[in-house]
PDB file of C-alpha atoms in Angstrom:
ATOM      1  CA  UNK G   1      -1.895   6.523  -1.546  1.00  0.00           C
ATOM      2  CA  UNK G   2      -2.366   5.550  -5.314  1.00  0.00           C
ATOM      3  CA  UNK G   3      -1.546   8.815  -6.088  1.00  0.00           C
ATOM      4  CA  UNK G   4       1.614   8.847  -4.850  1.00  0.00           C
ATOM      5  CA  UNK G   5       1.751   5.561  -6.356  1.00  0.00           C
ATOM      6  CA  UNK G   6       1.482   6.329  -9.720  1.00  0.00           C
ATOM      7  CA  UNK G   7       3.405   9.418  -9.246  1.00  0.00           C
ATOM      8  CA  UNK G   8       6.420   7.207  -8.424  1.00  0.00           C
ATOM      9  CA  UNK G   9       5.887   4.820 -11.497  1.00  0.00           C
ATOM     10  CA  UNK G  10       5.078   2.434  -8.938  1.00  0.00           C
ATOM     11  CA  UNK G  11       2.155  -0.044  -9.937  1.00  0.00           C
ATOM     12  CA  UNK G  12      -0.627  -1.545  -7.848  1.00  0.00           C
ATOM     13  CA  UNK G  13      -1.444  -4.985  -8.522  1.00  0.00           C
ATOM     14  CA  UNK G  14      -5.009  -5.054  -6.306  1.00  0.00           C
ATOM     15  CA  UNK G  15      -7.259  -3.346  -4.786  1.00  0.00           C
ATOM     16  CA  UNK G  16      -6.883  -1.979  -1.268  1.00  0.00           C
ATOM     17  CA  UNK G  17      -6.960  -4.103   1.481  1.00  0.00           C
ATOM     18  CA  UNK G  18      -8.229  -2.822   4.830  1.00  0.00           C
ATOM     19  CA  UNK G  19      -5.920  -4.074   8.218  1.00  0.00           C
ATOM     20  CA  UNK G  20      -7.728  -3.072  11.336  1.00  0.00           C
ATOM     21  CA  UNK G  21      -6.221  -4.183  14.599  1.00  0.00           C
ATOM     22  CA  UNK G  22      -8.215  -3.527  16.949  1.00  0.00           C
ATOM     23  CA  UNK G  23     -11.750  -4.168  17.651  1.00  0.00           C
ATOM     24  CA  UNK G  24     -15.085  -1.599  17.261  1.00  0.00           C
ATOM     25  CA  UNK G  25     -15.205  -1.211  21.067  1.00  0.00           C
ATOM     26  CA  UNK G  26     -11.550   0.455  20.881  1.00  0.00           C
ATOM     27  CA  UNK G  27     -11.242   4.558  21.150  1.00  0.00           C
ATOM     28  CA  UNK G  28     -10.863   6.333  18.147  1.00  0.00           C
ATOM     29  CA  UNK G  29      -7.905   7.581  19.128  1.00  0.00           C
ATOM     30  CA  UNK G  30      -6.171   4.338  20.227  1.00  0.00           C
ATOM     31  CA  UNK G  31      -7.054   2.605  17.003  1.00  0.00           C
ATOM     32  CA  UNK G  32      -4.254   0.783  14.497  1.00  0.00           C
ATOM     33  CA  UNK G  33      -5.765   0.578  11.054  1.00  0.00           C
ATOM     34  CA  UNK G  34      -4.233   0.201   7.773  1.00  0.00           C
ATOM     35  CA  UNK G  35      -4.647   0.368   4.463  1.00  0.00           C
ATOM     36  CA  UNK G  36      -2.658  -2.431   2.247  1.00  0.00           C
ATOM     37  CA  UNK G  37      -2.307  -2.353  -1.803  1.00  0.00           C
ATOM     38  CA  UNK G  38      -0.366  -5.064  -3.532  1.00  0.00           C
ATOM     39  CA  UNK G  39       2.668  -3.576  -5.700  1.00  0.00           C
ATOM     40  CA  UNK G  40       4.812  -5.285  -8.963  1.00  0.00           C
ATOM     41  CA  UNK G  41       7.958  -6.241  -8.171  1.00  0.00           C
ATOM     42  CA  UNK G  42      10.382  -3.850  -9.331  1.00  0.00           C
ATOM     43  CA  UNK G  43      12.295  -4.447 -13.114  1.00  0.00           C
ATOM     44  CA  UNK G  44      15.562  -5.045 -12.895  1.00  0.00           C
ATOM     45  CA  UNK G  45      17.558  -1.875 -14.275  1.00  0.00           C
ATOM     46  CA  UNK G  46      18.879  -2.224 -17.906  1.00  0.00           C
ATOM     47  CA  UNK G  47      22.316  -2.142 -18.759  1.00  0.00           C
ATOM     48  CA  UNK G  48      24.188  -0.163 -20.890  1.00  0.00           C
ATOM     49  CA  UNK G  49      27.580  -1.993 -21.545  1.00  0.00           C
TER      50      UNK G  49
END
């Protein structure tokens, strides 16, 4: 993920976050889980009158 991050010229403002939604006693397989990194807002786009 901050590979294709940087790759984008996209930057990350924190670490990663982890989002789990369901509990431990869930199957593996039926688990929702996340992983959430704070970006910069974007710069607004120069222009060239």
């Amino acid at each position: 993920l901050r590979a294709a991050l940087e790759r984008d010229g996209i930057d990350a403002v924190d670490d990663p976050v982890s989002a789990v939604y369901n509990g431990p006693w869930t199957l593996p397989f039926l688990r929702r889980n996340e992983v959430l990194i704070r970006v910069a807002p974007p710069q607004p786009a120069a222009a060239n009158d």
